[in-house]
PDB file of C-alpha atoms in Angstrom:
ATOM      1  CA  UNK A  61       2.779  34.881  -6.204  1.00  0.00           C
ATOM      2  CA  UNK A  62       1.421  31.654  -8.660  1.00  0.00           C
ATOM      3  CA  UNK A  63       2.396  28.371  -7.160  1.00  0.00           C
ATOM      4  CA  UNK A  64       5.184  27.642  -9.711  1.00  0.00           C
ATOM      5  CA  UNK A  65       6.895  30.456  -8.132  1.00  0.00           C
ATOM      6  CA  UNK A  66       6.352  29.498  -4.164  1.00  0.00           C
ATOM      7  CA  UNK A  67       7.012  25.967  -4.970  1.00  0.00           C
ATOM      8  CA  UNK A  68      10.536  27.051  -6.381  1.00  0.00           C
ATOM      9  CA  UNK A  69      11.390  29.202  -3.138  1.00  0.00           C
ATOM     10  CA  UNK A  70      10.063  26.931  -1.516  1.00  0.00           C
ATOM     11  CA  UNK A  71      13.076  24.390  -2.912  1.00  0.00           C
ATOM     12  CA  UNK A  72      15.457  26.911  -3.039  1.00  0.00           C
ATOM     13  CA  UNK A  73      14.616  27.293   1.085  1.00  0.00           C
ATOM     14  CA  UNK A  74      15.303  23.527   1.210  1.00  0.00           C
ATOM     15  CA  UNK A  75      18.733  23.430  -0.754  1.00  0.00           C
ATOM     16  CA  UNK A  76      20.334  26.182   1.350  1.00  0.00           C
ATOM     17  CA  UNK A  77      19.327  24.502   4.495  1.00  0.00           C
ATOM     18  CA  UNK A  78      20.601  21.037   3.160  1.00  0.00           C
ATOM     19  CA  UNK A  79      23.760  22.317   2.239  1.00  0.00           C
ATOM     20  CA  UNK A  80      24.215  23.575   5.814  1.00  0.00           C
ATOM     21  CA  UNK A  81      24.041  20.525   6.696  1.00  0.00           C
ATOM     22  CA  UNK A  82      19.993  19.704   8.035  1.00  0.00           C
ATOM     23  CA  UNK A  83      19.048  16.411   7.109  1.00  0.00           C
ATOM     24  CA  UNK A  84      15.466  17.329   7.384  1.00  0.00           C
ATOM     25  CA  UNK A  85      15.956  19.828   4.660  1.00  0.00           C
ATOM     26  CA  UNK A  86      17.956  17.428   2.401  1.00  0.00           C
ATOM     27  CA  UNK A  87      15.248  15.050   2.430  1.00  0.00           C
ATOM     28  CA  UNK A  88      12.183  17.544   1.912  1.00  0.00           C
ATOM     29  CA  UNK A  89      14.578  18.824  -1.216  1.00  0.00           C
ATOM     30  CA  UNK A  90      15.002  15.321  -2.390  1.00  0.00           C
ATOM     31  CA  UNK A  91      11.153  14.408  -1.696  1.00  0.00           C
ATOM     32  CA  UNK A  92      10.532  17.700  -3.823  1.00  0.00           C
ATOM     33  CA  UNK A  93      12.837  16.813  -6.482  1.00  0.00           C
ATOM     34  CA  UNK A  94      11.782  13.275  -6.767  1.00  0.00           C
ATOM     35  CA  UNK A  95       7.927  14.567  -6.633  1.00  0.00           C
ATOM     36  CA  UNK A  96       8.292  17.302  -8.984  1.00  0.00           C
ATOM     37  CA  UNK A  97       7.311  19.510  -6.975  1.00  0.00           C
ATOM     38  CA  UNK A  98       9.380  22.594  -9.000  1.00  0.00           C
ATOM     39  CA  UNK A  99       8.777  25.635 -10.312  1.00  0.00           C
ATOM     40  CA  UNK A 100       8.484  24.070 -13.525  1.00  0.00           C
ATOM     41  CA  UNK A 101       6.415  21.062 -11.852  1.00  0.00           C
ATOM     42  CA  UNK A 102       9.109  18.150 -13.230  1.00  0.00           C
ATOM     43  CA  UNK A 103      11.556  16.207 -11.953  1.00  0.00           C
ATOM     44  CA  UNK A 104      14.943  15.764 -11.222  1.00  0.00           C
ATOM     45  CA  UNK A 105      15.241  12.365 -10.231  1.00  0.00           C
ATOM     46  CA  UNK A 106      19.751  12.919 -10.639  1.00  0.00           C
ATOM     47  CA  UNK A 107      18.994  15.688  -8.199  1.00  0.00           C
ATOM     48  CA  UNK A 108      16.690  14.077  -6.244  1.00  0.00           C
ATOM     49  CA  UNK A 109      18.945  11.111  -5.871  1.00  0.00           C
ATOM     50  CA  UNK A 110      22.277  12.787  -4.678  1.00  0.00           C
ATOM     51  CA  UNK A 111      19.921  14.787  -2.084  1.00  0.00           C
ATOM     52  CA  UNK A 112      18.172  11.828  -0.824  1.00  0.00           C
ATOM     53  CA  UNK A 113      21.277   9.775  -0.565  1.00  0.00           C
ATOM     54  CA  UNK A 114      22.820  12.439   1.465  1.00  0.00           C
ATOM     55  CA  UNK A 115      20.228  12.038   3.772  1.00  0.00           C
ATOM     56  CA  UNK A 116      19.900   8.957   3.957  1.00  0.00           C
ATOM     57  CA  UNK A 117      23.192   8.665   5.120  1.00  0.00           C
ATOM     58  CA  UNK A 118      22.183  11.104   8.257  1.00  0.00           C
ATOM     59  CA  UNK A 119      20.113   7.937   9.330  1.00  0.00           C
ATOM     60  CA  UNK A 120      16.429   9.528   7.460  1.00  0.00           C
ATOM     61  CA  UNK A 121      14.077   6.395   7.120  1.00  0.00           C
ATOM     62  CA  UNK A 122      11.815   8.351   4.730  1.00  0.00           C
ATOM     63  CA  UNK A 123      14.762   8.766   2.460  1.00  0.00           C
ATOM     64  CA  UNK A 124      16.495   5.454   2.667  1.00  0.00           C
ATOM     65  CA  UNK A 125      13.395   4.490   1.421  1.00  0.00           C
ATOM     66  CA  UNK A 126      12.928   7.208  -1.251  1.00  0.00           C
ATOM     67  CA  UNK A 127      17.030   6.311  -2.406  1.00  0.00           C
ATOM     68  CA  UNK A 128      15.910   2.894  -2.590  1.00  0.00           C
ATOM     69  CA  UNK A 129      12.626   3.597  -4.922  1.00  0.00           C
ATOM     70  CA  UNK A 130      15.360   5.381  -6.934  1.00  0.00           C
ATOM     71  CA  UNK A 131      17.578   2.414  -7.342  1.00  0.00           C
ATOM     72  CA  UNK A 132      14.542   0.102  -8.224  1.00  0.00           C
ATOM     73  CA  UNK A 133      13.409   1.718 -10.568  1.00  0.00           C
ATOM     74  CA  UNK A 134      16.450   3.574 -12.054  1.00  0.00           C
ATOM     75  CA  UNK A 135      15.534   7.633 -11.468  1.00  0.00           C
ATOM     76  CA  UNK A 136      18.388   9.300 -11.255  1.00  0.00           C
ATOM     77  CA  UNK A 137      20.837   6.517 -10.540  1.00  0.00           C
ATOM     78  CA  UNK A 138      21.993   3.186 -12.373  1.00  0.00           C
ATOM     79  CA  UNK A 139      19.075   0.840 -11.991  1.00  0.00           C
ATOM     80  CA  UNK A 140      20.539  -1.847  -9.222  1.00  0.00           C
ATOM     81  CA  UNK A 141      17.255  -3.859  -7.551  1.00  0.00           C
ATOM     82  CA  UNK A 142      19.765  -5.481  -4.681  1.00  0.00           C
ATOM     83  CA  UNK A 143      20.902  -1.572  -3.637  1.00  0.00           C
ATOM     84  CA  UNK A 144      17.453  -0.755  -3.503  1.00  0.00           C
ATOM     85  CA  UNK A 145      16.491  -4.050  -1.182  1.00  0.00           C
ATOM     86  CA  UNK A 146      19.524  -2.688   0.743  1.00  0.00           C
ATOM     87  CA  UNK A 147      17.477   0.737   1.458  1.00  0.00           C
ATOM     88  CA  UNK A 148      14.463  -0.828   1.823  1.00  0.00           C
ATOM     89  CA  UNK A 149      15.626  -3.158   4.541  1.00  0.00           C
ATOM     90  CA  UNK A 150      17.685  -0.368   6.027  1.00  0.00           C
ATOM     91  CA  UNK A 151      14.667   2.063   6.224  1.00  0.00           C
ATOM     92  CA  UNK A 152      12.054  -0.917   7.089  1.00  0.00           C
ATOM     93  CA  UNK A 153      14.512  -1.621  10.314  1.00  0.00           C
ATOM     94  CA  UNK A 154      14.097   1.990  11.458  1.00  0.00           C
ATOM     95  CA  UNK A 155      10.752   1.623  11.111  1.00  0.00           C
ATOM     96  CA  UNK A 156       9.652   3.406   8.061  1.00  0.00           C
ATOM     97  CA  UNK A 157       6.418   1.710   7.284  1.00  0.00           C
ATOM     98  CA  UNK A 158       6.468   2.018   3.341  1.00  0.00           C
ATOM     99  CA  UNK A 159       9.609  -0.223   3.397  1.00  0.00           C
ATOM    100  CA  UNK A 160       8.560  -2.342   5.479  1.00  0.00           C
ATOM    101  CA  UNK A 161       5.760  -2.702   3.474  1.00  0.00           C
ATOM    102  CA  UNK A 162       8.368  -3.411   0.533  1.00  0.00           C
ATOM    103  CA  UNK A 163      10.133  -5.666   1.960  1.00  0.00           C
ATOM    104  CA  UNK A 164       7.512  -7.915   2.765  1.00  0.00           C
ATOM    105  CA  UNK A 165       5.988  -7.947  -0.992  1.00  0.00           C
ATOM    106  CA  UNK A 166       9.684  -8.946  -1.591  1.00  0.00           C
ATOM    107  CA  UNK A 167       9.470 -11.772   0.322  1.00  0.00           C
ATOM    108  CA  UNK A 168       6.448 -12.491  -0.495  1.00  0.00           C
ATOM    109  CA  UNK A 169       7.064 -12.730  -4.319  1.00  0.00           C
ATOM    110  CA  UNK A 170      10.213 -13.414  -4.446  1.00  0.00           C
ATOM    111  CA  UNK A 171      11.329 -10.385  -6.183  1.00  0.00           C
ATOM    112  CA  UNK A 172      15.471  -9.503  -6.510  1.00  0.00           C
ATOM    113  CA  UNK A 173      16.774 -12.793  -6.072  1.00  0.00           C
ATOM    114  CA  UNK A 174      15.557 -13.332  -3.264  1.00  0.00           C
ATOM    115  CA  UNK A 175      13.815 -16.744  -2.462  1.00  0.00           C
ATOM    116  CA  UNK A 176      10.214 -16.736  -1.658  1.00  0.00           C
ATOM    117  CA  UNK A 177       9.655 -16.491   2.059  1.00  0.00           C
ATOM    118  CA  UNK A 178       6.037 -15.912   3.497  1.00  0.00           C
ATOM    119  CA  UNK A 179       6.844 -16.270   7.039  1.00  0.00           C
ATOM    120  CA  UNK A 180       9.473 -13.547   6.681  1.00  0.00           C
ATOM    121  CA  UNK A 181       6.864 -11.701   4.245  1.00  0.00           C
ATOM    122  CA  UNK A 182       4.325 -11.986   7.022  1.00  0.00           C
ATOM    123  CA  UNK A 183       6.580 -10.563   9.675  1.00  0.00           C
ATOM    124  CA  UNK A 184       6.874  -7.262   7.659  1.00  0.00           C
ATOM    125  CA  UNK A 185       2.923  -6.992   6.617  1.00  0.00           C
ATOM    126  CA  UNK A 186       2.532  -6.867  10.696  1.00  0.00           C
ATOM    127  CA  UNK A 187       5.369  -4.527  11.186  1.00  0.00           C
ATOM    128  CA  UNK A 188       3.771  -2.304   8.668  1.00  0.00           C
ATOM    129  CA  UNK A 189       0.129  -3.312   9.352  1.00  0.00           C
ATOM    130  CA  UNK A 190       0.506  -2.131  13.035  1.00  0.00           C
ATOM    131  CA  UNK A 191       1.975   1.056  11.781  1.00  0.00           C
ATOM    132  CA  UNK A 192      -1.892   1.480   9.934  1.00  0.00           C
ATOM    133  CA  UNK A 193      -0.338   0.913   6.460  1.00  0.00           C
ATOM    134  CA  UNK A 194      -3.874  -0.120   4.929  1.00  0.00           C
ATOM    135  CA  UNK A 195      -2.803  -2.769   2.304  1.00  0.00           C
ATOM    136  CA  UNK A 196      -0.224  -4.729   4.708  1.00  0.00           C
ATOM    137  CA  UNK A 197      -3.376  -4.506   6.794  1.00  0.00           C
ATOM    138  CA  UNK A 198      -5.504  -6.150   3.989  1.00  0.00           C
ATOM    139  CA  UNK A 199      -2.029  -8.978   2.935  1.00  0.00           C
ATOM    140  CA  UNK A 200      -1.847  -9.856   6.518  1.00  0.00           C
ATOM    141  CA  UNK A 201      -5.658 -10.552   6.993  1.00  0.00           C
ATOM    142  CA  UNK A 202      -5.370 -12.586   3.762  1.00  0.00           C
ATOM    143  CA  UNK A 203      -2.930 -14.750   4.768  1.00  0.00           C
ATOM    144  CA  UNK A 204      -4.508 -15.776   7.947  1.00  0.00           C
ATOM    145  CA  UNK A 205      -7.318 -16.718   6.136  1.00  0.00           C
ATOM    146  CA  UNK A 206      -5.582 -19.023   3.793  1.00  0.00           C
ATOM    147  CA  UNK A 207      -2.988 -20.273   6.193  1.00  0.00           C
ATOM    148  CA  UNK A 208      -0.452 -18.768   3.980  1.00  0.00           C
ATOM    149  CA  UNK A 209       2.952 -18.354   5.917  1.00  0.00           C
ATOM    150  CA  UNK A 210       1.258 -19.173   8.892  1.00  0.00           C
ATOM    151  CA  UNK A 211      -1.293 -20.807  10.633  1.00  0.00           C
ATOM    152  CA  UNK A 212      -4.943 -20.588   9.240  1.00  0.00           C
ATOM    153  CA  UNK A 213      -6.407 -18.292  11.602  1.00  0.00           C
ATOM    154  CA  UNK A 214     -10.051 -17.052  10.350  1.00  0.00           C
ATOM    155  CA  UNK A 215     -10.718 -14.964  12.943  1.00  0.00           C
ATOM    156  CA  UNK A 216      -7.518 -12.652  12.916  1.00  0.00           C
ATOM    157  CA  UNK A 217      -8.014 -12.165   9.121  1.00  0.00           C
ATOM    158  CA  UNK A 218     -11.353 -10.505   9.868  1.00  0.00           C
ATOM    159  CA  UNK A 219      -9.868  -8.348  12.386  1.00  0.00           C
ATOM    160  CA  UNK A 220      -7.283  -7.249  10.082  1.00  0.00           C
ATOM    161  CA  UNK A 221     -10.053  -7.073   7.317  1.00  0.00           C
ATOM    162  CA  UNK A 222     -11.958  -4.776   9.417  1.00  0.00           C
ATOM    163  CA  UNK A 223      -8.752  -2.660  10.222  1.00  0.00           C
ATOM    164  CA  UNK A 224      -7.797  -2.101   6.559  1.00  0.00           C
ATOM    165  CA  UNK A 225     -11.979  -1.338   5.267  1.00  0.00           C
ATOM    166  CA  UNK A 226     -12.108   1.296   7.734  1.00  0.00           C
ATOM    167  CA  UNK A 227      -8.844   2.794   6.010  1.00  0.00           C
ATOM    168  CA  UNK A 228     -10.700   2.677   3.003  1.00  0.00           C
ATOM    169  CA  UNK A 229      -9.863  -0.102   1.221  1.00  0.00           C
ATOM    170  CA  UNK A 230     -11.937  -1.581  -1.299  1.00  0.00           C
ATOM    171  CA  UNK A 231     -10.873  -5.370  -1.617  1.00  0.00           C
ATOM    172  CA  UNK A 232     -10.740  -5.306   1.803  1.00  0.00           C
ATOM    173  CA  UNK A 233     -13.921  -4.022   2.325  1.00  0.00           C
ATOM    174  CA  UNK A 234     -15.007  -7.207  -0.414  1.00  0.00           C
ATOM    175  CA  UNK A 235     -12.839  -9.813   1.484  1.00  0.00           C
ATOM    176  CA  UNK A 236     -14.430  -8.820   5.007  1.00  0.00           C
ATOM    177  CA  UNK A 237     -18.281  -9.351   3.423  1.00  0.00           C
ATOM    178  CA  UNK A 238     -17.138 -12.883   1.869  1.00  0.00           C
ATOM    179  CA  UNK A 239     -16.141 -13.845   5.327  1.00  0.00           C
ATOM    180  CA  UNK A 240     -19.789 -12.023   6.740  1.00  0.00           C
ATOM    181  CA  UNK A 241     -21.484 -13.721   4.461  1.00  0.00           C
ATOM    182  CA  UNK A 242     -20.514 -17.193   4.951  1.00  0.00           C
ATOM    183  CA  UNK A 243     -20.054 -16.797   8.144  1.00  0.00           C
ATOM    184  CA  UNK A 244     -15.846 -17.017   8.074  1.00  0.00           C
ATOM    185  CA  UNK A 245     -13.874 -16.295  11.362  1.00  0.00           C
ATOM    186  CA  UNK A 246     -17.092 -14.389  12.863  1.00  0.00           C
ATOM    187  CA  UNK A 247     -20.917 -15.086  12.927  1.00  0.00           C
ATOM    188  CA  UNK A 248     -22.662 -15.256   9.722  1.00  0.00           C
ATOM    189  CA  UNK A 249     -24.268 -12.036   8.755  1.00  0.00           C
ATOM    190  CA  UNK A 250     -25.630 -11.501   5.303  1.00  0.00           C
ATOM    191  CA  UNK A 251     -26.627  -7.716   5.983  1.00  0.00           C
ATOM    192  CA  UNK A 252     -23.826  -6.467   6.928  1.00  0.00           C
ATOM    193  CA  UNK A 253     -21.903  -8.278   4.027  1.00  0.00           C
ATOM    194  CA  UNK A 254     -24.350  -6.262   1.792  1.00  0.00           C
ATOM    195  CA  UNK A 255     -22.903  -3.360   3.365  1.00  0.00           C
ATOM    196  CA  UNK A 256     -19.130  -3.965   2.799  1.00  0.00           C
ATOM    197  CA  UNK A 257     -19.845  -5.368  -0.603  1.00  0.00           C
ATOM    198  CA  UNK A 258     -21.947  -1.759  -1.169  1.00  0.00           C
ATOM    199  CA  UNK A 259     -19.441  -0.018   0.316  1.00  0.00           C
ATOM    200  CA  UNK A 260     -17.065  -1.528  -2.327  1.00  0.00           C
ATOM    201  CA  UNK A 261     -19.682  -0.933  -5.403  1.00  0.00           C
ATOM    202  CA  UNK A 262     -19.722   2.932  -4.564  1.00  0.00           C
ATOM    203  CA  UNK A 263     -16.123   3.067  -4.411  1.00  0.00           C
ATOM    204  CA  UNK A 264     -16.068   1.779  -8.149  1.00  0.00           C
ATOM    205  CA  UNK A 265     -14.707  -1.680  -7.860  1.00  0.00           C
ATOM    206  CA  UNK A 266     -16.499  -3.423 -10.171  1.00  0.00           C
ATOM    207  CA  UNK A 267     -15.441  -6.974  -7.865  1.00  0.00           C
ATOM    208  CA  UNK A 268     -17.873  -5.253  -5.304  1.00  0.00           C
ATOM    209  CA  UNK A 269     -20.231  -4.424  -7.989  1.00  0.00           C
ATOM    210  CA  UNK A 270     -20.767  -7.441  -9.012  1.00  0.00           C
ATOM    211  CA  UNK A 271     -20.949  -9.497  -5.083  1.00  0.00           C
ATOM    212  CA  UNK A 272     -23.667  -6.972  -4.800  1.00  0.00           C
ATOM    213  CA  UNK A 273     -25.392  -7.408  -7.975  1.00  0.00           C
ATOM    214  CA  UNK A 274     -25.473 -11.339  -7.085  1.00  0.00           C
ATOM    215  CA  UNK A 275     -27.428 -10.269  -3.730  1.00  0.00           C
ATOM    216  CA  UNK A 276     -29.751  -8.511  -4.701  1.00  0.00           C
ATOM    217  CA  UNK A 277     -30.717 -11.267  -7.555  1.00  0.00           C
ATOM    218  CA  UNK A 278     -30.577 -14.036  -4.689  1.00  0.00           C
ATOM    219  CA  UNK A 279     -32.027 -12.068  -1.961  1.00  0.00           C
ATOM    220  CA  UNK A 280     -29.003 -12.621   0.067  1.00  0.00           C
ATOM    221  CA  UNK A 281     -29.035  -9.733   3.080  1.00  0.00           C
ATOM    222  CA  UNK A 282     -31.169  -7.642   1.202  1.00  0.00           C
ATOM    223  CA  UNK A 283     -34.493  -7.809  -0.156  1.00  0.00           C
ATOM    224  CA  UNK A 284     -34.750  -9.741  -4.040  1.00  0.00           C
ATOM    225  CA  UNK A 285     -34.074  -6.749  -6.693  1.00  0.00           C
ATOM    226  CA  UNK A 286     -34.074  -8.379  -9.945  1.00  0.00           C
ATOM    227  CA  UNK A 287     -33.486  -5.038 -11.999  1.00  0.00           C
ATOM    228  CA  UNK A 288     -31.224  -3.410  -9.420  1.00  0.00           C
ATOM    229  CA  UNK A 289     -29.064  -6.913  -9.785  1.00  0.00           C
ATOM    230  CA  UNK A 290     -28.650  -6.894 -13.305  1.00  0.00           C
ATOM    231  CA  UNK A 291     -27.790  -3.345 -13.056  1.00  0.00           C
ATOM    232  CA  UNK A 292     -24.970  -4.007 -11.099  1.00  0.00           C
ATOM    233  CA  UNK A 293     -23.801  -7.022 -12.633  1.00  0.00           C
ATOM    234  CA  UNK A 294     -24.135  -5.101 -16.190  1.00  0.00           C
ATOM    235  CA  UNK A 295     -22.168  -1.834 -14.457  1.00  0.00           C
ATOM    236  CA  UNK A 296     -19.478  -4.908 -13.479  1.00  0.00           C
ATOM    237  CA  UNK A 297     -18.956  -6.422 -16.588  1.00  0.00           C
ATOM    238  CA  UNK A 298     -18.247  -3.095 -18.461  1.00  0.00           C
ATOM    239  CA  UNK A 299     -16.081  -2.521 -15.984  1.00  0.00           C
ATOM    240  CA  UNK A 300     -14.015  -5.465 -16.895  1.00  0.00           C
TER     241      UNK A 300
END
């Protein structure tokens, strides 16, 4: 059988089982819906909706959170940014790491009416961060370093640096050698700067592309490369 045609039994599995009443299966058919993952491979975000809401109301974090990206960003449902926040905070206090994610950027930004709040903002990066959600990892670590919501604590933002580059994260990765290089929140060490900043360059970030560039044309943690700099800082600018 082609894919098309296991990914529609494979929905067709998941609306019999809802409508008997498993929660697990409404929420795989409304993850599926909202996904596009069809036998036609599009959407059905009205579908998805009335399947995620359903549930949702069985007490599913994953789609509280999914019913709240819905009423965001209008798929499927009337766009309505405060019933979303209500999700979001419903799935975030069950633990669902996305929303609590959400919630914090929220806060942070001041997004739905609500009034800008970092220390709020920075409760939820943790909740999430803790969880190993890699860019509350990253947010967190940044605001300890610039006292934002909290007190300036250098040495926690590298540790939460650290955690979210070994999940893969590019700026991260960038914001971790800043703080090696000059020596931020943990002993100065140019080398192994050079090696987040690389890191970063290989990944395709042209921010990391360019922090290496500058080392090599300084000789900072790395031996003086002249045409190995300008390469870099050349790859960066095209980059934009």
């Amino acid at each position: 059988r082609g894919q098309a045609e296991d990914r529609g039994a494979a929905l067709a599995l998941w609306r019999k089982a809802g409508e008997a009443g498993s929660a697990v299966a409404m929420y795989c058919a409304g993850m599926c819906l909202h996904a596009g993952i069809t036998a036609d491979g599009q959407p059905d975000h009205a579908e998805a909706a009335r399947w995620l809401r359903a549930a949702a109301r069985k007490h599913l974090p994953g789609a509280m959170f999914l019913l709240g990206q819905c009423h965001v960003f209008g798929l499927g449902v009337v766009q309505d940014w405060q019933a979303g926040l209500g999700w979001y905070r419903r799935a975030a206090e069950l633990g669902n790491r996305e929303a609590e994610f959400e919630l914090a950027e929220w806060h942070a930004f001041g997004r739905g009416g609500l009034p800008q709040d970092m220390p709020e903002a920075i409760l939820w990066y943790r909740r999430a961060a803790e969880q190993g959600h890699v860019q509350a990892q990253r947010k967190l670590g940044h605001c300890y370093r610039n006292g934002d919501g909290s007190a300036e604590d250098k040495a926690q933002a590298v540790g939460w640096y650290r955690r979210a580059a070994d999940g893969q994260d590019g700026i991260a990765r960038i914001w971790l050698g800043e703080c090696l290089e000059q020596g931020e929140g943990v002993a100065r060490d140019p080398g192994a700067a050079v090696v987040q900043y690389r890191l970063a360059a290989e990944a395709g970030l042209p921010h990391g592309q360019a922090e290496l560039g500058r080392c090599y044309l300084q000789g900072i943690g790395v031996a003086a490369d002249l045409v190995q700099g300008e390469r870099l800082l050349r790859a960066a600018a095209e980059a934009g």
